[in-house]
Amino acid sequence: MSKGTLFDKVWDLHTVGILPSGQTQLFIGLHLIHEVTSPQAFAMLRERGLKVLYPQRTVATVDHIVPTENQARPFADRLAEEMIQALEKSCKDWGIRFYNIGSGSQGIVHVIAPEQGLTQPGMTVACGDSHTSTHGAFGAIAFGIGTSQVRDVLASQTLALDKLKVRKIEVNGSLPPGVYAKDIILHVIRTLGVKGGVGYAYEYAGTTFEQMSMEERMTVCNMSIEGGARCGYINPDRVTFAYLKGRDFAPQGADWERAVAWWKSIRTDKDAIYDHVVTFDASEIEPTVTWGITPGQGIGINDAIPTADTLPQSERAIAEEAYRYMHLTPGMPIKGTKIDVCFIGSCTNGRISDLREAAKFAKGRHVAEGVKAFVVPGSETVKQQAEAEGLEKIFLEAGFEWREPGCSMCLAMNPDKLQGSQISASSSNRNFKGRQGSSTGRTLLMSPAMVVAAAVKGEVADVRELL
Ligand code: SF4
């Protein structure tokens, strides 16, 4: 059993009690909601005559269903319009802060909460979206939850959860040029497996994460869930504090000093005991691309798609399924695979630093003939900042489309969808069958810089060749 980790400390501090089931009733400091998983939860609340217990701890935005080309209301998609109207009504009825379209702060839920300074170290965070693990970048314990749990948090501000074990994932060394936070986490998932983290919280430690910006740390923690870990976190440090200082919801004045002292106190102790430890060397990690139908089916850009006989027995059936679905030949290099669509965005890689890095490679180049490429900023704030820095102009000149903020083709619950069996180079986090809106569409996950390399070459390419 782990001892002295940030996870243990935050868990204990938020424990309300132990339920007869043996589960912990955990207090949730921040509840983030959006239009997809909240309507039913609100309906259940109304049916039972319950109220939102702590509206001031609940924050809403709209992201999954918003169109990224024309956001004029009412939306052309009637269902999407109904969903946003339902959220608008619930937020009004219950007095919940709502970052709506045009507020200047709307965007993907996991992008806007950190931007506003809502996500802070030592918090427990919940949201009806798997990638809530993102907020662990701040040293928070953050869980993705289902609709009935959204109801529970709305009504009681608590969740019934089983305590997790803690695995330390230590990565040391500087990132080589062309290798990014996305490559690190794809490499970790590839090595430990998509179910390797089941029952665990992942603590990311080591010099590689210490040197990362908060936005890079968010990319890493975001994908913890793809490795099976319910949450992932990084101990708060001066990088965390510098990011938070001055943000709308960050403590001010004397409260700030008190908060920093407390945030330091919840860091993992030097002599902490973990349930499991794995180590990696960053210098050995290459730009990584997925070739299959799970985020664990990834390879270095210069590797060949693995043949079934080189894989452990447990991975062969899913590999066979992936060969059939992806129409990619085992034994062939991934590099050179023709691409139809290039998508830069999502809560994994739709932040300003992602767009800056992508623009560096797009500048002075052009999207290859026949490739559709588009950039979807993660929030209105990111969009404004990118436009102020001239990034929009760089993308447009390079032949990318420049869109309005939202989840877009990460999940394709809006009009941004793959057609038929198109192949997409995507900076998002899931390559499941049909994830990007076509039941036969194919997704290759990679870093935003690698997406640009694919866009300009028209095929999977090594971004290091563009350096
Ligand atoms: S960008 Fe994708 S993963 Fe992130 S919140 Fe939206 S749909 Fe979920």
Coordinates of C-alpha atoms and ligand atoms in Angstrom, one line a residue:
M1 CA 0.0 0.0 0.0
S2 CA 1.3 3.4 -0.9
K3 CA 2.3 5.8 1.8
G4 CA 3.3 9.5 1.9
T5 CA 2.3 10.2 -1.7
L6 CA 0.4 13.3 -2.8
F7 CA -2.4 10.9 -3.8
D8 CA -2.6 9.5 -0.2
K9 CA -2.5 12.9 1.4
V10 CA -5.2 14.4 -0.9
W11 CA -7.4 11.3 -0.6
D12 CA -7.2 11.3 3.2
L13 CA -7.9 15.0 3.5
H14 CA -11.0 14.7 1.3
T15 CA -12.4 11.5 2.9
V16 CA -15.8 12.1 4.4
G17 CA -16.2 8.6 5.7
I18 CA -16.0 4.9 4.8
L19 CA -19.3 3.6 3.3
P20 CA -20.8 0.2 4.3
S21 CA -19.6 -1.0 0.8
G22 CA -16.1 -0.4 1.9
Q23 CA -15.8 2.5 -0.6
T24 CA -14.6 5.9 0.4
Q25 CA -17.0 8.8 0.3
L26 CA -14.7 11.5 -1.1
F27 CA -15.5 15.2 -1.1
I28 CA -15.1 16.8 -4.5
G29 CA -13.6 20.3 -4.5
L30 CA -14.4 21.2 -8.1
H31 CA -17.1 19.8 -10.3
L32 CA -16.8 20.6 -14.0
I33 CA -19.8 20.0 -16.2
H34 CA -20.6 20.2 -20.0
E35 CA -23.6 19.8 -22.2
V36 CA -23.3 16.0 -22.9
T37 CA -23.2 14.2 -19.6
S38 CA -25.1 16.8 -17.5
P39 CA -28.7 16.9 -18.9
Q40 CA -29.7 13.5 -17.6
A41 CA -28.0 14.2 -14.3
F42 CA -30.0 17.4 -13.9
A43 CA -33.2 15.6 -14.9
M44 CA -32.5 12.9 -12.2
L45 CA -32.0 15.7 -9.6
R46 CA -35.3 17.3 -10.6
E47 CA -37.2 14.0 -10.5
R48 CA -36.0 13.4 -6.9
G49 CA -36.6 17.0 -5.8
L50 CA -32.9 17.4 -5.0
K51 CA -30.9 20.6 -5.4
V52 CA -27.3 21.4 -6.5
L53 CA -25.6 21.3 -3.1
Y54 CA -22.7 23.6 -3.9
P55 CA -23.3 25.6 -7.1
Q56 CA -20.2 27.7 -6.4
R57 CA -18.1 24.5 -6.7
T58 CA -19.7 23.7 -10.1
V59 CA -18.5 25.3 -13.3
A60 CA -20.0 24.7 -16.8
T61 CA -18.9 25.1 -20.4
V62 CA -20.0 23.9 -23.8
D63 CA -17.5 22.0 -25.9
H64 CA -18.4 18.6 -27.3
I65 CA -21.3 19.5 -29.7
V66 CA -20.3 23.1 -30.7
P67 CA -19.8 23.6 -34.5
T68 CA -16.4 25.0 -35.3
E69 CA -17.3 26.7 -38.6
N70 CA -20.6 28.6 -37.9
Q71 CA -21.6 29.1 -34.3
A72 CA -24.7 31.2 -35.1
R73 CA -27.6 30.3 -32.9
P74 CA -29.8 28.3 -33.2
F75 CA -27.3 25.7 -34.3
A76 CA -28.1 23.9 -37.6
D77 CA -28.0 20.6 -35.6
R78 CA -31.3 20.6 -33.6
L79 CA -30.0 18.1 -31.1
A80 CA -26.9 20.2 -30.4
E81 CA -29.1 23.3 -30.0
E82 CA -31.3 21.4 -27.5
M83 CA -28.3 20.3 -25.5
I84 CA -26.9 23.8 -25.2
Q85 CA -30.3 25.2 -24.3
A86 CA -30.7 22.5 -21.6
L87 CA -27.3 23.5 -20.1
E88 CA -28.1 27.2 -20.3
K89 CA -31.4 26.5 -18.4
S90 CA -29.8 24.3 -15.7
C91 CA -27.0 26.8 -15.1
K92 CA -29.6 29.6 -14.8
D93 CA -31.9 27.6 -12.5
W94 CA -29.2 26.5 -10.2
G95 CA -26.9 29.6 -10.2
I96 CA -24.0 27.8 -11.8
R97 CA -21.2 29.7 -13.5
F98 CA -21.4 29.0 -17.2
Y99 CA -18.7 29.9 -19.8
N100 CA -20.9 30.0 -22.8
I101 CA -19.9 30.7 -26.5
G102 CA -18.9 34.3 -26.9
S103 CA -18.1 34.8 -23.2
G104 CA -14.4 35.0 -24.1
S105 CA -13.6 32.0 -21.9
Q106 CA -15.6 29.2 -23.5
G107 CA -13.7 26.1 -24.6
I108 CA -12.9 22.5 -23.9
V109 CA -13.6 21.9 -20.3
H110 CA -10.1 20.6 -19.6
V111 CA -8.6 23.6 -21.2
I112 CA -10.6 26.4 -19.6
A113 CA -10.6 25.3 -16.0
P114 CA -6.8 25.6 -15.8
E115 CA -6.9 28.8 -17.8
Q116 CA -9.2 30.4 -15.2
G117 CA -7.1 29.1 -12.3
L118 CA -10.0 26.9 -11.1
T119 CA -7.8 23.8 -11.0
Q120 CA -5.4 24.0 -8.1
P121 CA -3.0 21.7 -6.3
G122 CA -4.4 19.4 -3.6
M123 CA -7.9 19.6 -5.0
T124 CA -10.2 16.7 -5.9
V125 CA -11.8 17.4 -9.3
A126 CA -14.5 15.5 -11.1
C127 CA -16.1 15.9 -14.5
G128 CA -18.3 13.7 -16.7
D129 CA -15.5 13.2 -19.2
S130 CA -12.7 10.5 -19.2
H131 CA -9.9 13.0 -19.8
T132 CA -10.5 14.8 -16.5
S133 CA -7.2 13.2 -15.5
T134 CA -5.7 16.3 -17.3
H135 CA -6.1 18.4 -14.1
G136 CA -3.6 16.1 -12.3
A137 CA -0.9 18.2 -13.9
F138 CA -1.5 20.7 -11.0
G139 CA -1.1 18.1 -8.3
A140 CA -4.9 17.6 -8.1
I141 CA -6.6 14.2 -8.0
A142 CA -9.0 14.3 -10.9
F143 CA -11.5 11.7 -12.0
G144 CA -13.6 11.2 -15.1
I145 CA -17.1 10.1 -14.0
G146 CA -20.3 8.8 -15.5
T147 CA -23.7 10.5 -15.7
S148 CA -25.1 8.9 -12.5
Q149 CA -21.9 10.1 -10.6
V150 CA -22.4 13.6 -12.1
R151 CA -25.8 13.4 -10.4
D152 CA -24.2 12.3 -7.1
V153 CA -21.7 15.1 -7.2
L154 CA -24.4 17.7 -8.0
A155 CA -26.5 16.5 -5.1
S156 CA -23.9 15.7 -2.5
Q157 CA -20.6 17.1 -3.7
T158 CA -19.2 13.6 -3.0
L159 CA -18.3 10.4 -4.8
A160 CA -18.2 6.8 -3.7
L161 CA -14.8 5.5 -4.8
D162 CA -12.4 2.7 -4.2
K163 CA -9.0 3.9 -3.2
L164 CA -6.3 3.4 -5.9
K165 CA -2.8 2.1 -5.7
V166 CA 0.0 4.5 -6.8
R167 CA 2.5 3.7 -9.5
K168 CA 5.4 6.1 -9.9
I169 CA 6.3 6.6 -13.6
E170 CA 9.8 8.2 -13.5
V171 CA 11.2 9.6 -16.7
N172 CA 14.6 11.3 -16.7
G173 CA 16.5 13.4 -19.2
S174 CA 15.7 16.2 -21.7
L175 CA 13.4 15.7 -24.6
P176 CA 15.3 15.3 -27.8
P177 CA 14.4 17.8 -30.6
G178 CA 11.1 16.8 -32.3
V179 CA 10.1 14.7 -29.3
Y180 CA 7.2 16.1 -27.2
A181 CA 5.1 15.4 -24.1
K182 CA 2.7 13.5 -26.4
D183 CA 5.4 11.1 -27.4
I184 CA 6.4 10.5 -23.8
I185 CA 2.8 9.5 -22.8
L186 CA 2.2 7.5 -26.0
H187 CA 5.5 5.6 -25.2
V188 CA 4.4 5.0 -21.6
I189 CA 1.0 3.6 -22.7
R190 CA 2.6 1.5 -25.4
T191 CA 5.0 0.0 -22.9
L192 CA 2.6 -0.5 -19.9
G193 CA -0.5 -1.3 -22.0
V194 CA -3.9 0.3 -22.2
K195 CA -5.0 -1.7 -19.2
G196 CA -1.7 -1.5 -17.3
G197 CA -2.9 1.3 -15.1
V198 CA -6.2 -0.3 -14.0
G199 CA -6.5 0.2 -10.3
Y200 CA -3.7 2.7 -10.2
A201 CA -3.1 6.5 -10.0
Y202 CA -0.1 7.4 -12.0
E203 CA 2.4 9.8 -10.4
Y204 CA 4.7 11.2 -13.1
A205 CA 8.1 12.1 -11.6
G206 CA 11.7 12.6 -12.8
T207 CA 13.6 15.4 -14.5
T208 CA 11.7 15.1 -17.8
F209 CA 8.4 16.2 -16.1
E210 CA 10.2 18.7 -13.9
Q211 CA 11.5 20.5 -17.0
M212 CA 8.0 20.5 -18.7
S213 CA 5.7 23.5 -18.8
M214 CA 2.2 23.2 -17.3
E215 CA 0.8 22.7 -20.8
E216 CA 3.1 19.8 -21.5
R217 CA 2.3 18.3 -18.1
M218 CA -1.4 18.6 -19.0
T219 CA -0.8 16.6 -22.2
V220 CA 0.8 13.8 -20.2
C221 CA -1.8 13.7 -17.4
N222 CA -4.6 13.9 -20.0
M223 CA -3.8 10.5 -21.5
S224 CA -3.4 8.7 -18.1
I225 CA -6.8 7.3 -18.7
E226 CA -5.7 5.8 -22.0
G227 CA -3.2 3.8 -20.1
G228 CA -6.0 2.5 -17.8
A229 CA -5.1 4.8 -14.8
R230 CA -8.1 6.5 -13.4
C231 CA -6.0 9.6 -12.7
G232 CA -2.5 10.8 -13.1
Y233 CA -0.7 13.7 -11.4
I234 CA 2.6 15.6 -11.1
N235 CA 3.7 17.1 -7.8
P236 CA 3.2 20.9 -7.7
D237 CA 6.3 23.0 -8.0
R238 CA 7.5 26.5 -8.9
V239 CA 6.3 25.9 -12.5
T240 CA 2.8 25.1 -11.2
F241 CA 2.8 28.2 -8.9
A242 CA 4.1 30.5 -11.7
Y243 CA 1.3 29.3 -14.0
L244 CA -1.4 29.9 -11.4
K245 CA -0.3 33.2 -10.1
G246 CA -2.6 36.0 -11.1
R247 CA -5.3 33.8 -12.8
D248 CA -8.9 34.7 -12.1
F249 CA -9.6 32.1 -9.4
A250 CA -6.1 31.8 -8.0
P251 CA -5.7 33.0 -4.4
Q252 CA -4.6 36.6 -4.0
G253 CA -2.4 38.5 -1.5
A254 CA -1.8 36.8 1.8
D255 CA -4.0 34.0 0.7
W256 CA -1.6 33.3 -2.1
E257 CA 1.3 32.7 0.4
R258 CA -0.8 30.5 2.5
A259 CA -1.9 28.5 -0.5
V260 CA 1.7 28.0 -1.7
A261 CA 2.8 26.8 1.7
W262 CA -0.1 24.3 1.7
W263 CA 0.5 23.2 -1.9
K264 CA 4.1 22.4 -0.9
S265 CA 3.0 20.4 2.1
I266 CA 0.9 18.0 0.0
R267 CA 3.8 17.0 -2.3
T268 CA 4.9 13.4 -2.2
D269 CA 7.3 12.8 0.7
K270 CA 10.9 12.0 -0.2
D271 CA 10.6 8.6 1.6
A272 CA 7.2 7.8 0.2
I273 CA 6.3 4.2 -0.6
Y274 CA 4.8 3.4 -3.9
D275 CA 2.9 0.2 -4.9
H276 CA 5.0 0.1 -8.1
V277 CA 7.7 2.0 -9.9
V278 CA 8.8 2.1 -13.5
T279 CA 11.5 4.2 -15.1
F280 CA 12.2 5.5 -18.6
D281 CA 15.0 7.4 -20.3
A282 CA 13.6 10.3 -22.4
S283 CA 16.6 10.1 -24.7
E284 CA 15.4 6.7 -26.0
I285 CA 12.0 8.0 -27.0
E286 CA 11.3 8.8 -30.6
P287 CA 8.4 10.7 -32.2
T288 CA 5.6 8.1 -31.7
V289 CA 2.6 7.3 -33.9
T290 CA -0.2 4.9 -33.3
W291 CA -1.0 2.4 -36.1
G292 CA -4.0 0.5 -34.6
I293 CA -7.2 1.0 -32.7
T294 CA -6.0 1.6 -29.2
P295 CA -3.6 4.3 -27.9
G296 CA -1.3 1.5 -26.8
Q297 CA -0.7 0.4 -30.4
G298 CA 2.0 2.9 -31.0
I299 CA 5.5 2.7 -32.6
G300 CA 8.5 5.0 -33.1
I301 CA 8.3 6.8 -36.5
N302 CA 11.0 4.7 -37.9
D303 CA 9.5 1.4 -36.8
A304 CA 7.5 -1.1 -38.8
I305 CA 4.0 -2.0 -37.9
P306 CA 4.5 -5.1 -35.7
T307 CA 3.6 -8.5 -37.0
A308 CA 1.4 -10.6 -34.7
D309 CA 4.2 -13.2 -34.1
T310 CA 6.4 -10.4 -32.5
L311 CA 3.7 -9.5 -30.0
P312 CA 2.9 -11.1 -26.7
Q313 CA 0.0 -13.6 -27.0
S314 CA -2.3 -11.3 -25.0
E315 CA -2.0 -8.5 -27.7
R316 CA -2.4 -10.7 -30.8
A317 CA -6.2 -10.7 -31.1
I318 CA -6.5 -6.9 -30.9
A319 CA -3.6 -6.6 -33.3
E320 CA -5.4 -8.8 -35.8
E321 CA -8.5 -6.7 -35.4
A322 CA -6.5 -3.5 -35.9
Y323 CA -4.9 -4.9 -39.1
R324 CA -8.3 -5.6 -40.5
Y325 CA -9.8 -2.2 -39.5
M326 CA -6.9 0.0 -40.4
H327 CA -6.0 -1.7 -43.7
L328 CA -2.3 -1.3 -42.8
T329 CA 0.1 -4.1 -43.5
P330 CA 2.1 -5.7 -40.6
G331 CA 5.8 -5.4 -41.2
M332 CA 5.5 -2.2 -43.3
P333 CA 6.9 1.1 -42.0
I334 CA 4.4 3.5 -40.6
K335 CA 6.3 6.3 -42.2
G336 CA 5.0 7.1 -45.6
T337 CA 1.4 6.1 -44.9
K338 CA -0.9 8.4 -46.9
I339 CA -3.0 10.8 -45.0
D340 CA -6.4 12.4 -45.9
V341 CA -7.1 14.6 -42.9
C342 CA -4.9 16.5 -40.4
F343 CA -6.5 17.7 -37.1
I344 CA -4.7 19.8 -34.6
G345 CA -6.8 20.4 -31.4
S346 CA -8.5 18.6 -28.5
C347 CA -7.9 18.8 -24.7
T348 CA -4.6 16.9 -25.2
N349 CA -3.0 19.2 -27.7
G350 CA -5.2 22.3 -28.4
R351 CA -3.4 24.8 -26.1
I352 CA -1.4 27.8 -27.1
S353 CA 2.0 26.1 -26.8
D354 CA 0.8 23.3 -29.0
L355 CA -0.3 25.8 -31.7
R356 CA 2.9 27.8 -31.4
E357 CA 4.9 24.6 -31.9
A358 CA 2.8 23.5 -34.8
A359 CA 3.0 27.0 -36.4
K360 CA 6.8 26.8 -36.3
F361 CA 6.7 23.9 -38.7
A362 CA 3.8 25.2 -40.8
K363 CA 5.5 28.5 -41.4
G364 CA 6.7 28.9 -45.0
R365 CA 5.3 25.4 -45.9
H366 CA 2.1 24.3 -47.5
V367 CA -0.4 21.5 -46.9
A368 CA 0.0 18.8 -49.5
E369 CA -2.5 18.6 -52.4
G370 CA -5.6 16.6 -51.5
V371 CA -5.1 16.8 -47.7
K372 CA -7.7 18.6 -45.6
A373 CA -6.0 20.2 -42.6
F374 CA -7.5 22.2 -39.8
V375 CA -6.7 23.8 -36.5
V376 CA -9.2 24.0 -33.7
P377 CA -8.0 26.1 -30.7
G378 CA -8.9 24.6 -27.3
S379 CA -10.7 27.7 -26.0
E380 CA -11.7 31.2 -26.9
T381 CA -8.7 32.4 -24.9
V382 CA -6.3 30.2 -26.9
K383 CA -7.9 31.5 -30.1
Q384 CA -7.5 35.1 -29.1
Q385 CA -3.9 34.6 -28.0
A386 CA -3.0 32.7 -31.2
E387 CA -4.6 35.4 -33.4
A388 CA -2.7 38.1 -31.4
E389 CA 0.5 36.3 -32.1
G390 CA -0.1 35.9 -35.8
L391 CA -0.4 32.1 -35.6
E392 CA -3.8 32.1 -37.4
K393 CA -2.1 33.8 -40.4
I394 CA 0.7 31.3 -40.5
F395 CA -1.8 28.4 -40.5
L396 CA -4.0 30.0 -43.1
E397 CA -1.1 30.8 -45.4
A398 CA 0.0 27.2 -45.1
G399 CA -3.4 25.9 -46.2
F400 CA -4.9 24.9 -42.8
E401 CA -8.4 26.0 -41.9
W402 CA -8.7 28.0 -38.8
R403 CA -11.8 27.2 -36.7
E404 CA -13.7 28.2 -33.6
P405 CA -13.0 26.5 -30.3
G406 CA -14.5 23.1 -29.3
C407 CA -13.8 19.4 -29.2
S408 CA -14.3 19.1 -32.9
M409 CA -12.9 16.0 -34.5
C410 CA -11.6 14.5 -31.3
L411 CA -15.0 12.9 -30.9
A412 CA -16.9 14.3 -33.9
M413 CA -20.1 15.0 -32.0
N414 CA -20.3 18.1 -34.2
P415 CA -20.2 18.4 -38.0
D416 CA -16.4 17.8 -38.1
K417 CA -16.2 14.2 -39.2
L418 CA -14.1 11.8 -41.2
Q419 CA -15.8 10.6 -44.4
G420 CA -15.7 6.8 -45.2
S421 CA -12.4 5.2 -44.5
Q422 CA -10.3 8.4 -44.5
I423 CA -7.1 8.3 -42.5
S424 CA -6.5 11.2 -40.1
A425 CA -3.3 12.3 -38.5
S426 CA -4.7 13.6 -35.2
S427 CA -3.3 15.4 -32.1
S428 CA -6.2 14.0 -30.1
N429 CA -6.2 11.1 -27.6
R430 CA -8.3 8.3 -28.9
N431 CA -8.0 6.2 -32.0
F432 CA -10.9 3.8 -31.3
K433 CA -12.9 2.5 -34.2
G434 CA -15.2 5.2 -35.5
R435 CA -13.9 7.8 -33.0
Q436 CA -13.7 10.6 -35.5
G437 CA -17.2 10.4 -36.9
S438 CA -17.1 7.7 -39.6
S439 CA -17.7 4.1 -38.7
T440 CA -14.8 3.1 -41.0
G441 CA -12.6 6.2 -40.4
R442 CA -9.0 5.6 -39.2
T443 CA -7.1 7.7 -36.7
L444 CA -3.3 7.9 -36.2
L445 CA -2.4 9.7 -33.0
M446 CA 0.7 11.9 -32.8
S447 CA 2.0 15.2 -31.6
P448 CA 0.8 18.5 -33.2
A449 CA 4.3 19.0 -34.8
M450 CA 4.0 15.5 -36.3
V451 CA 0.5 16.4 -37.6
V452 CA 2.0 19.3 -39.4
A453 CA 4.7 17.1 -40.9
A454 CA 2.0 14.7 -42.1
A455 CA 0.0 17.6 -43.5
V456 CA 2.9 19.1 -45.6
K457 CA 4.1 15.7 -46.8
G458 CA 0.7 14.2 -47.3
E459 CA 1.9 11.1 -45.4
V460 CA 3.1 10.1 -42.0
A461 CA 6.5 11.8 -41.7
D462 CA 9.3 12.4 -39.2
V463 CA 9.0 16.0 -38.0
R464 CA 12.8 15.9 -37.2
E465 CA 13.4 16.1 -41.0
L466 CA 11.7 19.5 -41.0
L467 CA 13.9 20.9 -38.2
Ligands
SF4_1 S1 -11.4 17.1 -26.7 FE1 -12.0 15.0 -26.9 S2 -11.3 14.0 -25.0 FE2 -11.2 16.2 -24.7 S3 -13.1 16.7 -23.6 FE3 -13.4 17.0 -25.8 S4 -14.2 15.0 -26.6 FE4 -13.4 14.6 -24.5

